[in-house]
mmCIF file of C-alpha atoms in Angstrom:
data_model
loop_
_atom_site.group_PDB
_atom_site.id
_atom_site.type_symbol
_atom_site.label_atom_id
_atom_site.label_comp_id
_atom_site.label_asym_id
_atom_site.label_seq_id
_atom_site.Cartn_x
_atom_site.Cartn_y
_atom_site.Cartn_z
ATOM 1 C CA MET C 1 89.436 152.732 165.258
ATOM 2 C CA ASN C 2 86.563 155.013 166.122
ATOM 3 C CA ILE C 3 88.082 157.896 168.053
ATOM 4 C CA PHE C 4 84.750 159.488 168.831
ATOM 5 C CA LYS C 5 83.826 156.627 171.145
ATOM 6 C CA VAL C 6 86.202 158.270 173.608
ATOM 7 C CA LYS C 7 84.321 161.082 175.341
ATOM 8 C CA GLU C 8 87.328 163.338 175.903
ATOM 9 C CA LEU C 9 88.392 163.222 172.246
ATOM 10 C CA LYS C 10 84.856 164.094 171.182
ATOM 11 C CA ASN C 11 84.885 166.997 173.639
ATOM 12 C CA ASP C 12 88.215 168.202 172.231
ATOM 13 C CA PHE C 13 86.660 168.359 168.769
ATOM 14 C CA ILE C 14 83.595 170.226 170.005
ATOM 15 C CA ILE C 15 85.656 172.712 172.031
ATOM 16 C CA SER C 16 88.016 173.430 169.145
ATOM 17 C CA THR C 17 85.124 173.924 166.719
ATOM 18 C CA ILE C 18 83.394 176.355 169.070
ATOM 19 C CA VAL C 19 86.644 178.278 169.647
ATOM 20 C CA SER C 20 87.196 178.477 165.879
ATOM 21 C CA ILE C 21 83.686 179.773 165.246
ATOM 22 C CA ILE C 22 84.113 182.395 167.974
ATOM 23 C CA PHE C 23 87.464 183.341 166.415
ATOM 24 C CA PHE C 24 85.831 183.880 163.022
ATOM 25 C CA ILE C 25 82.899 185.808 164.495
ATOM 26 C CA ILE C 26 85.336 188.153 166.234
ATOM 27 C CA ILE C 27 87.290 188.627 162.995
ATOM 28 C CA TYR C 28 84.178 189.491 160.992
ATOM 29 C CA TYR C 29 82.468 191.514 163.706
ATOM 30 C CA PHE C 30 85.484 193.730 164.370
ATOM 31 C CA ASN C 31 86.563 193.774 160.701
ATOM 32 C CA LEU C 32 89.959 192.181 161.371
ATOM 33 C CA HIS C 33 90.448 190.661 157.915
ATOM 34 C CA PHE C 34 94.176 191.391 158.017
ATOM 35 C CA ILE C 35 94.488 188.350 160.312
ATOM 36 C CA PHE C 36 93.652 186.113 157.344
ATOM 37 C CA HIS C 37 96.464 187.684 155.356
ATOM 38 C CA ASN C 38 98.841 187.211 158.278
ATOM 39 C CA ILE C 39 97.910 183.532 158.425
ATOM 40 C CA TYR C 40 98.515 183.191 154.686
ATOM 41 C CA ASP C 41 101.910 184.847 155.147
ATOM 42 C CA SER C 42 102.731 182.452 158.007
ATOM 43 C CA LEU C 43 101.963 179.182 156.211
ATOM 44 C CA GLU C 44 105.644 178.184 156.085
ATOM 45 C CA VAL C 45 105.902 178.579 159.847
ATOM 46 C CA ILE C 46 102.721 176.546 160.351
ATOM 47 C CA ILE C 47 104.143 173.763 158.158
ATOM 48 C CA THR C 48 107.422 173.738 160.086
ATOM 49 C CA ILE C 49 105.753 173.742 163.499
ATOM 50 C CA SER C 50 103.298 171.007 162.494
ATOM 51 C CA ILE C 51 105.993 168.705 161.156
ATOM 52 C CA THR C 52 108.198 169.288 164.206
ATOM 53 C CA ILE C 53 105.389 168.565 166.668
ATOM 54 C CA THR C 54 104.467 165.468 164.635
ATOM 55 C CA GLY C 55 108.027 164.221 165.072
ATOM 56 C CA PHE C 56 107.938 164.791 168.819
ATOM 57 C CA LEU C 57 104.569 163.039 169.125
ATOM 58 C CA ILE C 58 105.795 160.038 167.128
ATOM 59 C CA THR C 59 108.875 159.885 169.355
ATOM 60 C CA SER C 60 106.724 160.063 172.504
ATOM 61 C CA LEU C 61 104.407 157.356 171.222
ATOM 62 C CA THR C 62 107.367 155.125 170.367
ATOM 63 C CA ILE C 63 108.820 155.599 173.842
ATOM 64 C CA LEU C 64 105.456 154.661 175.373
ATOM 65 C CA LEU C 65 105.281 151.523 173.250
ATOM 66 C CA VAL C 66 108.727 150.280 174.249
ATOM 67 C CA PHE C 67 108.579 151.303 177.912
ATOM 68 C CA PRO C 68 110.513 148.871 180.122
ATOM 69 C CA GLU C 69 108.363 146.437 182.054
ATOM 70 C CA ASN C 70 108.022 147.016 185.780
ATOM 71 C CA SER C 71 105.114 146.870 188.209
ATOM 72 C CA ARG C 72 103.972 150.444 187.579
ATOM 73 C CA ILE C 73 104.074 150.099 183.801
ATOM 74 C CA LYS C 74 102.136 146.832 184.070
ATOM 75 C CA PHE C 75 99.537 148.691 186.147
ATOM 76 C CA ILE C 76 99.183 151.328 183.417
ATOM 77 C CA LYS C 77 98.992 148.699 180.665
ATOM 78 C CA ASN C 78 96.282 146.774 182.525
ATOM 79 C CA HIS C 79 94.191 149.902 183.072
ATOM 80 C CA LYS C 80 91.047 150.239 180.936
ATOM 81 C CA GLY C 81 92.105 153.699 179.724
ATOM 82 C CA TYR C 82 95.408 152.467 178.280
ATOM 83 C CA LYS C 83 94.056 152.430 174.700
ATOM 84 C CA TYR C 84 92.855 155.994 175.178
ATOM 85 C CA ILE C 85 96.460 157.156 175.499
ATOM 86 C CA PHE C 86 97.298 155.751 172.089
ATOM 87 C CA TYR C 87 94.103 157.106 170.534
ATOM 88 C CA ALA C 88 94.989 160.578 171.792
ATOM 89 C CA PHE C 89 98.532 160.393 170.428
ATOM 90 C CA ILE C 90 97.509 158.933 167.066
ATOM 91 C CA LEU C 91 94.781 161.551 166.688
ATOM 92 C CA SER C 92 97.261 164.342 167.432
ATOM 93 C CA ILE C 93 99.751 162.947 164.931
ATOM 94 C CA MET C 94 97.080 162.684 162.238
ATOM 95 C CA LEU C 95 95.824 166.214 162.916
ATOM 96 C CA TYR C 96 99.282 167.747 162.626
ATOM 97 C CA ILE C 97 99.931 165.829 159.405
ATOM 98 C CA VAL C 98 96.639 167.141 157.980
ATOM 99 C CA VAL C 99 97.544 170.690 159.078
ATOM 100 C CA SER C 100 100.885 170.331 157.288
ATOM 101 C CA ILE C 101 99.243 169.060 154.105
ATOM 102 C CA ILE C 102 96.558 171.771 154.036
ATOM 103 C CA SER C 103 99.164 174.462 154.735
ATOM 104 C CA PHE C 104 101.364 173.111 151.965
ATOM 105 C CA ILE C 105 98.450 173.081 149.510
ATOM 106 C CA LEU C 106 97.493 176.642 150.462
ATOM 107 C CA LYS C 107 101.121 177.707 150.054
ATOM 108 C CA ILE C 108 101.328 176.147 146.575
ATOM 109 C CA LEU C 109 97.993 177.588 145.475
ATOM 110 C CA ILE C 110 98.959 181.105 146.520
ATOM 111 C CA PHE C 111 96.673 182.709 143.930
ATOM 112 C CA PHE C 112 93.675 180.648 145.023
ATOM 113 C CA ARG C 113 92.935 182.172 148.407
ATOM 114 C CA SER C 114 89.840 180.500 149.695
ATOM 115 C CA TYR C 115 88.504 181.414 153.110
ATOM 116 C CA TYR C 116 86.867 177.992 153.297
ATOM 117 C CA PHE C 117 90.232 176.215 153.195
ATOM 118 C CA LEU C 118 91.611 178.748 155.640
ATOM 119 C CA PHE C 119 88.683 178.116 157.982
ATOM 120 C CA LEU C 120 89.319 174.369 157.687
ATOM 121 C CA LEU C 121 93.006 174.924 158.441
ATOM 122 C CA ILE C 122 92.241 177.041 161.505
ATOM 123 C CA VAL C 123 89.675 174.567 162.869
ATOM 124 C CA ILE C 124 92.044 171.625 162.452
ATOM 125 C CA PHE C 125 95.000 173.598 163.817
ATOM 126 C CA ILE C 126 93.062 174.597 166.949
ATOM 127 C CA TRP C 127 91.861 171.001 167.295
ATOM 128 C CA ALA C 128 95.475 169.825 166.982
ATOM 129 C CA ILE C 129 96.609 172.267 169.674
ATOM 130 C CA VAL C 130 93.839 171.101 172.033
ATOM 131 C CA SER C 131 94.788 167.507 171.247
ATOM 132 C CA LEU C 132 98.451 168.268 171.963
ATOM 133 C CA PHE C 133 97.496 169.633 175.383
ATOM 134 C CA ARG C 134 95.504 166.438 175.955
ATOM 135 C CA CYS C 135 98.633 164.371 175.183
ATOM 136 C CA ILE C 136 100.766 166.478 177.514
ATOM 137 C CA TRP C 137 98.135 166.090 180.230
ATOM 138 C CA LEU C 138 98.157 162.306 179.718
ATOM 139 C CA LEU C 139 101.951 162.192 179.969
ATOM 140 C CA LYS C 140 101.795 164.194 183.189
ATOM 141 C CA LYS C 141 99.222 161.785 184.627
ATOM 142 C CA MET C 142 101.441 158.844 183.677
ATOM 143 C CA ILE C 143 104.425 160.478 185.373
ATOM 144 C CA ASP C 144 102.321 161.075 188.495
ATOM 145 C CA ILE C 145 101.492 157.351 188.574
ATOM 146 C CA LEU C 146 105.109 156.387 188.095
#
């Protein structure tokens, strides 16, 4: 599965990377280093939120897979963008799992505070949030069709 063949998912990655870089430039330019410490202090919350959203996304994906068959659902399943829906959901699930794992590792290695890992966490977390909005947008479009 090559997710970057889908233009929107590639754009989500690019947008989230640019937003993250702007976020870090603002932090360094205005000397707001306390934000990094606040993020380190909030790792437990990030883990909890990521795991909870992962559960909701898995539930949503499962509901989409076992949707009852009717004419509108058949229309959606025959559409060329049907695979895109699953790519978006699977990508979001994977991103939130990675955010949870990185947050857990940073929480365990409390004495090893690396800004590189924190930057990676922030980039992936912003990417996951953008991806979550993409999934919500897709669900809204599906409801509009139904």
